[in-house]
CSV table of C-alpha atoms in Angstrom, one decimal:
chain,number,residue,atom,x,y,z
R,1,MET,CA,153.5,-19.6,68.2
R,2,LEU,CA,153.7,-19.0,71.9
R,3,TYR,CA,156.9,-20.8,73.0
R,4,PHE,CA,156.1,-20.2,76.7
R,5,PHE,CA,153.6,-19.0,79.3
R,6,LEU,CA,155.1,-17.3,82.3
R,7,SER,CA,153.1,-18.0,85.5
R,8,TYR,CA,153.8,-16.0,88.7
R,9,ALA,CA,152.2,-14.8,91.9
R,10,ARG,CA,150.7,-11.4,91.2
R,11,GLY,CA,151.9,-8.6,93.3
R,12,GLU,CA,155.3,-10.2,93.8
R,13,GLU,CA,157.6,-7.5,92.3
R,14,ASP,CA,155.6,-7.4,89.1
R,15,GLU,CA,158.0,-4.9,87.4
R,16,LEU,CA,161.0,-7.3,87.9
R,17,VAL,CA,158.9,-10.2,86.6
R,18,GLN,CA,158.0,-8.1,83.5
R,19,ARG,CA,161.7,-7.4,82.9
R,20,PHE,CA,162.6,-11.1,83.1
R,21,PHE,CA,159.8,-11.8,80.7
R,22,GLN,CA,161.2,-9.3,78.2
R,23,ASP,CA,164.7,-10.6,78.6
R,24,LEU,CA,163.7,-14.2,78.1
R,25,SER,CA,161.5,-13.4,75.1
R,26,LYS,CA,164.4,-11.7,73.4
R,27,GLU,CA,166.6,-14.8,73.9
R,28,VAL,CA,163.9,-17.2,72.7
R,29,ARG,CA,163.5,-15.1,69.5
R,30,LEU,CA,167.2,-15.3,68.9
R,31,ARG,CA,167.4,-19.0,69.6
R,32,ALA,CA,164.4,-19.7,67.4
R,33,GLY,CA,165.6,-17.4,64.5
R,34,LEU,CA,162.5,-15.2,64.7
R,35,PRO,CA,162.2,-11.5,64.0
R,36,GLY,CA,162.5,-9.0,66.8
R,37,ASP,CA,158.8,-8.2,67.0
R,38,ALA,CA,157.7,-11.8,67.1
R,39,VAL,CA,155.5,-12.7,70.1
R,40,VAL,CA,157.0,-15.8,71.7
R,41,GLY,CA,155.6,-15.7,75.3
R,42,PHE,CA,152.7,-14.6,77.4
R,43,VAL,CA,152.5,-13.1,80.9
R,44,ASP,CA,149.3,-11.8,82.4
R,45,ARG,CA,149.2,-8.2,83.7
R,46,SER,CA,145.5,-7.6,84.2
R,47,ILE,CA,143.7,-10.4,86.0
R,48,GLN,CA,142.3,-9.6,89.4
R,49,VAL,CA,141.4,-12.0,92.2
R,50,GLY,CA,138.1,-13.8,91.6
R,51,GLU,CA,137.3,-12.1,88.3
R,52,ARG,CA,136.4,-13.8,85.1
R,53,TRP,CA,139.6,-14.7,83.2
R,54,PRO,CA,140.3,-12.5,80.2
R,55,ARG,CA,139.8,-14.4,77.0
R,56,GLN,CA,143.4,-13.7,76.0
R,57,LEU,CA,144.8,-15.4,79.1
R,58,SER,CA,142.6,-18.5,78.6
R,59,GLU,CA,143.6,-18.8,75.0
R,60,ALA,CA,147.3,-18.4,75.9
R,61,LEU,CA,147.0,-21.3,78.4
R,62,SER,CA,145.4,-23.5,75.8
R,63,SER,CA,147.9,-22.7,73.0
R,64,CYS,CA,151.3,-22.1,74.7
R,65,ARG,CA,153.9,-24.8,74.0
R,66,SER,CA,155.7,-24.7,77.4
R,67,PHE,CA,154.9,-23.4,80.9
R,68,LEU,CA,157.3,-21.6,83.2
R,69,ALA,CA,156.3,-21.4,86.9
R,70,LEU,CA,158.2,-18.8,89.0
R,71,MET,CA,158.2,-20.7,92.3
R,72,SER,CA,158.1,-18.9,95.6
R,73,PRO,CA,156.2,-19.5,98.9
R,74,ARG,CA,153.5,-17.1,97.7
R,75,TYR,CA,153.2,-18.9,94.4
R,76,PHE,CA,152.0,-22.1,96.0
R,77,LYS,CA,149.4,-20.2,98.1
R,78,SER,CA,147.8,-18.6,95.0
R,79,PRO,CA,144.7,-20.4,93.7
R,80,ALA,CA,145.1,-18.5,90.3
R,81,CYS,CA,148.6,-19.9,89.9
R,82,GLY,CA,147.4,-23.3,90.8
R,83,GLN,CA,144.7,-23.1,88.1
R,84,GLU,CA,147.2,-22.0,85.5
R,85,TRP,CA,149.5,-24.9,86.5
R,86,GLN,CA,146.6,-27.4,86.4
R,87,ALA,CA,145.4,-26.2,83.0
R,88,PHE,CA,148.8,-26.8,81.4
R,89,ALA,CA,149.5,-30.0,83.3
R,90,ASP,CA,146.3,-31.5,81.9
R,91,ARG,CA,147.6,-30.8,78.4
R,92,THR,CA,151.0,-32.3,79.0
R,93,HIS,CA,149.5,-35.4,80.7
R,94,ARG,CA,147.4,-36.1,77.6
R,95,TYR,CA,150.5,-35.7,75.3
R,96,GLU,CA,152.8,-37.8,77.5
R,97,SER,CA,150.1,-40.6,77.8
R,98,VAL,CA,150.0,-41.0,74.0
R,99,THR,CA,153.7,-40.5,73.2
R,100,LYS,CA,155.1,-42.2,76.4
R,101,ALA,CA,157.7,-39.4,76.5
R,102,ASP,CA,158.8,-37.1,79.3
R,103,SER,CA,158.3,-33.7,77.5
R,104,SER,CA,159.7,-31.4,80.2
R,105,LEU,CA,157.4,-28.7,78.9
R,106,LEU,CA,156.2,-27.8,82.4
R,107,LYS,CA,159.3,-26.0,83.9
R,108,PRO,CA,159.3,-24.9,87.5
R,109,LEU,CA,161.9,-22.1,88.1
R,110,MET,CA,163.1,-20.7,91.4
R,111,TRP,CA,162.1,-17.1,91.7
R,112,VAL,CA,163.4,-17.2,95.2
R,113,PRO,CA,164.9,-20.2,96.9
R,114,THR,CA,162.0,-22.3,98.2
R,115,VAL,CA,162.6,-24.8,101.0
R,116,PRO,CA,160.9,-28.2,100.5
R,117,SER,CA,158.4,-27.5,103.3
R,118,LYS,CA,157.2,-24.4,101.4
R,119,MET,CA,156.9,-26.3,98.1
R,120,HIS,CA,153.7,-28.0,97.1
R,121,PRO,CA,154.1,-31.8,96.7
R,122,VAL,CA,152.9,-31.5,93.0
R,123,ALA,CA,156.1,-29.6,92.2
R,124,GLU,CA,158.6,-31.8,94.1
R,125,PRO,CA,159.0,-34.5,91.5
R,126,ILE,CA,159.8,-32.1,88.7
R,127,GLN,CA,163.4,-31.1,88.1
R,128,TYR,CA,163.7,-27.3,88.6
R,129,PHE,CA,167.4,-26.8,88.2
R,130,SER,CA,170.3,-28.3,86.1
R,131,ASP,CA,174.0,-27.9,85.9
R,132,ALA,CA,173.6,-25.9,82.7
R,133,LEU,CA,171.5,-23.2,84.5
R,134,GLY,CA,174.3,-22.5,86.9
R,135,ASP,CA,175.1,-22.9,90.6
R,136,THR,CA,174.3,-19.3,91.3
R,137,TYR,CA,170.8,-19.7,90.1
R,138,ARG,CA,170.4,-22.8,92.3
R,139,GLN,CA,171.6,-21.0,95.4
R,140,LEU,CA,170.0,-17.6,95.0
R,141,GLY,CA,167.1,-17.9,92.5
R,142,ILE,CA,166.2,-15.7,89.5
R,143,ARG,CA,165.3,-12.6,91.6
R,144,GLN,CA,168.7,-12.3,93.1
R,145,LEU,CA,170.4,-12.9,89.8
R,146,MET,CA,168.5,-9.8,88.5
R,147,ARG,CA,168.9,-7.6,91.5
R,148,LEU,CA,172.6,-7.9,92.2
R,149,GLN,CA,174.9,-6.0,89.7
R,150,ARG,CA,177.8,-8.3,90.3
R,151,LEU,CA,175.7,-11.3,89.0
R,152,ARG,CA,174.8,-9.7,85.7
R,153,ASP,CA,176.9,-12.2,83.7
R,154,ASP,CA,175.3,-15.1,85.6
R,155,TYR,CA,171.9,-13.8,84.8
R,156,ARG,CA,172.7,-13.4,81.1
R,157,ALA,CA,174.1,-17.0,81.0
R,158,PHE,CA,171.0,-18.2,82.8
R,159,THR,CA,168.5,-16.6,80.4
R,160,PHE,CA,170.5,-17.8,77.4
R,161,GLU,CA,170.5,-21.4,78.6
R,162,LEU,CA,166.9,-21.3,79.7
R,163,ALA,CA,165.9,-20.0,76.2
R,164,GLU,CA,167.8,-22.8,74.6
R,165,GLN,CA,166.0,-25.4,76.7
R,166,ILE,CA,162.6,-23.9,75.9
R,167,VAL,CA,163.2,-23.8,72.2
R,168,ASN,CA,164.7,-27.3,72.1
R,169,SER,CA,161.8,-28.9,74.2
R,170,VAL,CA,159.1,-27.1,72.2
R,171,GLU,CA,160.5,-28.1,68.8
R,172,THR,CA,161.0,-31.7,70.0
R,173,HIS,CA,157.6,-32.1,71.5
R,174,ARG,CA,154.7,-30.8,69.4
R,175,LEU,CA,152.1,-30.3,72.1
R,176,ALA,CA,148.6,-30.1,70.8
R,177,GLU,CA,146.4,-27.1,71.6
R,178,GLY,CA,143.8,-27.5,74.3
R,179,VAL,CA,140.3,-26.1,74.8
R,180,ALA,CA,140.2,-22.6,76.1
R,181,ALA,CA,138.4,-22.4,79.5
R,182,ALA,CA,135.3,-20.3,79.4
R,183,ASP,CA,135.7,-18.9,82.9
R,184,PHE,CA,137.8,-18.9,86.0
R,185,ALA,CA,135.4,-21.0,88.1
R,186,THR,CA,135.6,-24.1,85.9
R,187,LEU,CA,139.2,-24.9,86.5
R,188,PRO,CA,140.6,-26.5,89.7
R,189,SER,CA,143.8,-25.4,91.3
R,190,ALA,CA,146.6,-27.9,91.5
R,191,PHE,CA,147.6,-26.5,94.8
R,192,HIS,CA,144.1,-26.0,96.4
R,193,ARG,CA,141.9,-29.0,95.9
R,194,ASN,CA,138.5,-28.2,97.4
R,195,LEU,CA,139.8,-24.8,98.7
R,196,TRP,CA,136.4,-23.5,99.3
R,197,GLU,CA,134.4,-26.6,100.0
R,198,SER,CA,132.8,-26.9,103.4
R,199,ASP,CA,135.5,-28.7,105.4
R,200,GLY,CA,133.3,-30.1,108.2
R,201,ASP,CA,134.4,-30.4,111.8
R,202,SER,CA,137.5,-32.5,111.2
R,203,SER,CA,139.6,-29.6,110.1
R,204,LEU,CA,139.0,-27.3,113.0
R,205,ASP,CA,142.2,-26.0,114.6
R,206,ASP,CA,143.0,-23.9,117.6
R,207,ARG,CA,144.9,-21.1,116.0
R,208,PRO,CA,143.8,-17.7,117.2
R,209,LEU,CA,142.2,-15.4,114.5
R,210,THR,CA,141.3,-18.3,112.3
R,211,THR,CA,138.3,-17.0,110.3
R,212,HIS,CA,135.2,-19.2,109.7
R,213,LEU,CA,133.4,-18.2,106.5
R,214,VAL,CA,129.8,-19.4,107.0
R,215,VAL,CA,127.5,-19.4,103.9
R,216,VAL,CA,124.0,-18.4,105.0
R,217,ALA,CA,122.2,-19.4,101.8
R,218,LEU,CA,120.1,-22.3,100.6
R,219,PRO,CA,120.2,-24.6,97.5
R,220,ARG,CA,118.3,-23.7,94.3
R,221,VAL,CA,115.6,-26.3,95.1
R,222,ASP,CA,114.7,-24.5,98.3
R,223,MET,CA,115.0,-21.0,97.0
R,224,GLY,CA,112.4,-21.8,94.3
R,225,THR,CA,109.7,-21.6,96.9
R,226,VAL,CA,110.3,-17.9,97.7
R,227,ARG,CA,111.7,-16.2,94.5
R,228,THR,CA,111.8,-16.6,90.7
R,229,ALA,CA,115.3,-15.7,89.7
R,230,LEU,CA,117.4,-18.8,90.6
R,231,ASP,CA,120.4,-18.5,88.3
R,232,VAL,CA,122.6,-17.4,91.2
R,233,TYR,CA,122.0,-20.7,93.2
R,234,GLY,CA,123.4,-24.1,92.8
R,235,ASP,CA,122.7,-27.6,94.1
R,236,ARG,CA,124.4,-26.8,97.4
R,237,ALA,CA,124.2,-23.7,99.7
R,238,ILE,CA,127.9,-23.0,99.2
R,239,ASP,CA,127.4,-22.7,95.4
R,240,TRP,CA,125.6,-19.3,95.9
R,241,ALA,CA,127.0,-16.8,93.4
R,242,PRO,CA,125.1,-13.5,94.0
R,243,TYR,CA,127.2,-11.4,91.6
R,244,ARG,CA,126.5,-13.4,88.5
R,245,PRO,CA,127.1,-12.7,85.6
R,246,PRO,CA,130.3,-10.5,86.3
R,247,LEU,CA,131.5,-13.0,89.0
R,248,LEU,CA,130.7,-16.5,87.9
R,249,SER,CA,132.4,-18.2,90.9
R,250,PRO,CA,130.6,-18.9,94.2
R,251,LEU,CA,130.9,-16.0,96.7
R,252,VAL,CA,132.7,-18.1,99.3
R,253,GLU,CA,135.3,-19.1,96.8
R,254,TYR,CA,135.9,-15.4,96.0
R,255,ALA,CA,136.0,-14.7,99.7
R,256,CYS,CA,138.6,-17.4,100.3
R,257,ARG,CA,140.9,-15.9,97.6
R,258,ILE,CA,140.6,-12.4,99.1
R,259,ALA,CA,141.4,-13.8,102.5
R,260,GLU,CA,144.4,-15.7,101.1
R,261,THR,CA,145.8,-12.5,99.7
R,262,HIS,CA,145.6,-11.0,103.2
R,263,SER,CA,147.3,-14.0,104.8
R,264,VAL,CA,144.1,-14.9,106.7
R,265,ASN,CA,143.7,-18.5,107.7
R,266,VAL,CA,140.1,-19.5,106.7
R,267,ARG,CA,137.7,-22.4,107.2
R,268,VAL,CA,134.5,-22.7,105.2
R,269,ALA,CA,131.2,-23.8,106.7
R,270,SER,CA,127.5,-24.0,105.9
R,271,LEU,CA,124.7,-22.8,108.1
R,272,ASP,CA,124.1,-26.2,109.7
R,273,GLU,CA,127.6,-26.1,111.1
R,274,LEU,CA,127.3,-22.6,112.6
R,275,SER,CA,126.7,-23.6,116.2
R,276,ILE,CA,129.7,-25.9,116.4
R,277,ARG,CA,131.9,-23.3,114.6
R,278,ALA,CA,130.7,-20.5,116.9
R,279,ALA,CA,131.5,-22.4,120.0
R,280,HIS,CA,135.0,-23.3,118.8
R,281,ALA,CA,135.6,-19.8,117.6
R,282,HIS,CA,134.6,-18.4,121.0
R,283,ALA,CA,136.9,-20.8,122.8
R,284,HIS,CA,139.9,-20.0,120.7
R,285,ASN,CA,139.7,-16.3,119.9
R,286,GLN,CA,138.6,-16.9,116.3
R,287,ILE,CA,136.2,-15.0,114.0
R,288,ILE,CA,132.9,-15.8,112.3
R,289,VAL,CA,132.1,-14.1,109.0
R,290,LEU,CA,128.5,-14.7,107.8
R,291,LEU,CA,128.0,-14.4,104.0
R,292,VAL,CA,124.2,-13.8,104.0
R,293,ASP,CA,121.7,-14.1,101.2
R,294,ALA,CA,119.0,-11.7,102.4
R,295,TRP,CA,116.3,-14.0,100.9
R,296,VAL,CA,116.9,-16.5,103.7
R,297,THR,CA,114.9,-14.2,106.0
R,298,ARG,CA,111.8,-15.7,104.2
R,299,PHE,CA,112.5,-18.9,106.1
R,300,ASP,CA,111.5,-19.0,109.7
R,301,GLU,CA,113.9,-21.9,110.5
R,302,ILE,CA,116.8,-19.9,109.2
R,303,GLN,CA,116.0,-16.9,111.4
R,304,ARG,CA,115.7,-19.2,114.4
R,305,ALA,CA,119.1,-20.8,113.7
R,306,LEU,CA,120.8,-17.4,113.5
R,307,THR,CA,119.1,-15.9,116.6
R,308,SER,CA,119.5,-18.9,118.9
R,309,GLY,CA,122.4,-19.6,121.3
R,310,GLY,CA,123.6,-18.1,124.6
R,311,ASN,CA,125.7,-14.9,124.7
R,312,ASP,CA,128.5,-16.8,126.4
R,313,ARG,CA,129.1,-18.8,123.2
R,314,VAL,CA,129.1,-15.9,120.8
R,315,PRO,CA,132.5,-15.1,119.1
R,316,ILE,CA,133.4,-11.9,117.2
R,317,THR,CA,131.1,-12.0,114.3
R,318,ALA,CA,130.9,-10.0,111.0
R,319,VAL,CA,128.1,-10.0,108.5
R,320,LEU,CA,128.2,-9.2,104.8
R,321,ILE,CA,125.0,-9.0,102.7
R,322,PRO,CA,125.2,-8.6,98.9
R,323,LYS,CA,122.6,-6.6,97.0
R,324,SER,CA,123.7,-7.2,93.4
R,325,ARG,CA,122.9,-4.4,91.0
R,326,ASP,CA,122.5,-7.1,88.4
R,327,ASP,CA,119.6,-8.8,90.4
R,328,PRO,CA,116.4,-6.8,89.7
R,329,GLU,CA,114.3,-9.0,91.9
R,330,THR,CA,116.5,-8.5,94.9
R,331,ARG,CA,116.6,-4.7,94.3
R,332,GLN,CA,112.8,-4.6,94.1
R,333,GLN,CA,112.3,-6.5,97.3
R,334,TRP,CA,115.3,-4.9,99.1
R,335,PRO,CA,113.4,-2.6,101.6
R,336,ASP,CA,111.6,-5.6,103.1
R,337,LEU,CA,114.7,-7.9,102.9
R,338,SER,CA,117.0,-5.3,104.5
R,339,MET,CA,114.6,-4.7,107.4
R,340,ALA,CA,114.2,-8.4,108.0
R,341,CYS,CA,118.0,-8.8,108.1
R,342,ARG,CA,118.3,-6.0,110.6
R,343,GLY,CA,115.7,-7.5,112.7
R,344,MET,CA,117.4,-10.9,112.6
R,345,PHE,CA,120.8,-9.7,113.6
R,346,GLY,CA,119.6,-7.2,116.3
R,347,LYS,CA,122.3,-5.1,117.9
R,348,LEU,CA,125.0,-6.4,115.4
R,349,ALA,CA,123.1,-4.6,112.6
R,350,ASN,CA,124.0,-1.3,114.3
R,351,ASP,CA,127.8,-2.0,114.2
R,352,ASP,CA,129.0,-0.2,111.1
R,353,GLU,CA,132.4,-1.9,111.3
R,354,LEU,CA,131.2,-5.5,111.3
R,355,TYR,CA,127.8,-5.3,109.6
R,356,ARG,CA,128.0,-4.5,105.9
R,357,SER,CA,124.7,-4.6,103.9
R,358,ALA,CA,123.6,-3.8,100.4
R,359,ILE,CA,127.0,-4.5,98.8
R,360,PRO,CA,126.3,-3.8,95.1
R,361,THR,CA,129.2,-5.4,93.2
R,362,HIS,CA,131.9,-8.0,93.7
R,363,VAL,CA,134.4,-5.3,93.6
R,364,ALA,CA,132.7,-3.5,96.5
R,365,PHE,CA,132.6,-6.9,98.3
R,366,GLY,CA,136.4,-7.2,97.7
R,367,HIS,CA,136.9,-3.9,99.5
R,368,ALA,CA,134.4,-4.7,102.3
R,369,LEU,CA,135.7,-8.1,103.3
R,370,PRO,CA,139.3,-7.0,104.2
R,371,ASP,CA,137.9,-4.1,106.2
R,372,VAL,CA,135.6,-6.3,108.3
R,373,LEU,CA,138.4,-8.8,108.8
R,374,GLU,CA,140.7,-6.1,110.1
R,375,ALA,CA,138.0,-4.7,112.4
R,376,ALA,CA,137.2,-8.2,113.7
R,377,ARG,CA,140.9,-8.9,114.4
R,378,ASN,CA,141.2,-5.7,116.3
R,379,ARG,CA,138.1,-6.7,118.4
R,380,VAL,CA,139.7,-10.0,119.2
R,381,HIS,CA,142.9,-8.3,120.3
R,382,SER,CA,140.9,-5.9,122.6
R,383,VAL,CA,138.3,-8.3,124.1
R,384,GLY,CA,139.7,-11.8,123.5
R,385,THR,CA,140.4,-14.2,126.3
R,386,VAL,CA,144.1,-14.8,127.2
R,387,LYS,CA,144.6,-18.6,126.8
R,388,ARG,CA,148.2,-18.9,127.9
R,389,VAL,CA,148.6,-20.7,131.2
R,390,LEU,CA,151.6,-19.9,133.3
R,391,GLU,CA,153.5,-23.0,134.6
R,392,GLY,CA,154.5,-23.4,138.2
R,393,PRO,CA,153.6,-21.2,141.2
R,394,VAL,CA,152.8,-17.6,140.7
R,395,SER,CA,154.3,-15.1,143.2
R,396,THR,CA,152.1,-12.3,144.6
R,397,GLU,CA,155.1,-10.2,145.9
R,398,HIS,CA,155.9,-6.9,144.3
R,399,ALA,CA,158.6,-7.0,141.7
R,400,ARG,CA,162.0,-5.9,143.0
R,401,VAL,CA,165.1,-4.8,141.1
R,402,ASP,CA,168.4,-5.6,142.8
R,403,GLY,CA,171.6,-3.8,141.9
R,404,PRO,CA,175.1,-3.4,143.2
R,405,TRP,CA,173.8,-0.7,145.7
R,406,MET,CA,171.9,-3.5,147.4
R,407,ASN,CA,175.1,-5.3,148.4
R,408,PRO,CA,176.2,-4.2,151.9
R,409,SER,CA,179.8,-5.0,151.1
């Protein structure tokens, strides 16, 4: 039986998290009276952003008896952590609806002290400290308990008490197993509702370097008029998932998650919003990234939409064009599709930093997107328009430095 599932933001001192997992597992085995080799917990060490969930992780989420969330500002920014949270929260909700009991099986823990403004509202109502866990934990969080030698006794007392709470709650509340999720894309994130949905014009902001991810694709019903392989398309343009079957989720969702790991503020748009987004991006030193299905070049109206507009309204723009190695039809037609794309984008197609074509896998896409984002940010810094307006009159006199030698006395 898995007594607990440990959820944390990947890349956040993974070795320290692994040590905490081992220490806590040892205490849980002792409190539960289990042998030293018993597997009592699960922590994932392998999942990569946007990839299909390993079956082992999905099964652990559906069968674990409690859920520990290592809270930090990064934790609540992670869609993967939000999906893990949501998967377990759904199970406890079903249990508590039937039993009318507060199970306390979902246990947020402070990895680092997290101020309320950095904590997602979904976590605020849940008790994440108690007197039994100690004041030092409440003030410093688990990470500091582990790092500071002088707090070793506090850390041991904390893990002992936490293990006792886990065992007691698990043995009191017999949570039924859930259904293992088939893939990453099917689960929502408790922290990122509609993360990658097209957010319309209402969410536009003026922050410099905001990146607008524009999906240049069409729904399945339209694509059926120009090609036969339609499994990578959905009912909406933003459902386009060119790297199926390895990457089941839509490309723009994958791109959002990559951008999130690089602390990039993103907004999602479809092609019909491009002109408004471009004008806004140009006015506020922002970036447009076009995620382009090369097959759209078979539609004259799409080509016109991408080539229209005055040069005074064009922001820094990057283009990424997949050519999945798992899509034989695209590979066969690629010479014509590639030439059409280059003709459509003109001079931009000669920019090796901002124009990336024939991207064969989602892994290659995961490397290309951060590169073009960095290149685009550098362009904004070098050619962007200064927006700060100085207040009051501006002197045209040369600067003068006064010193004690200027005083005739």
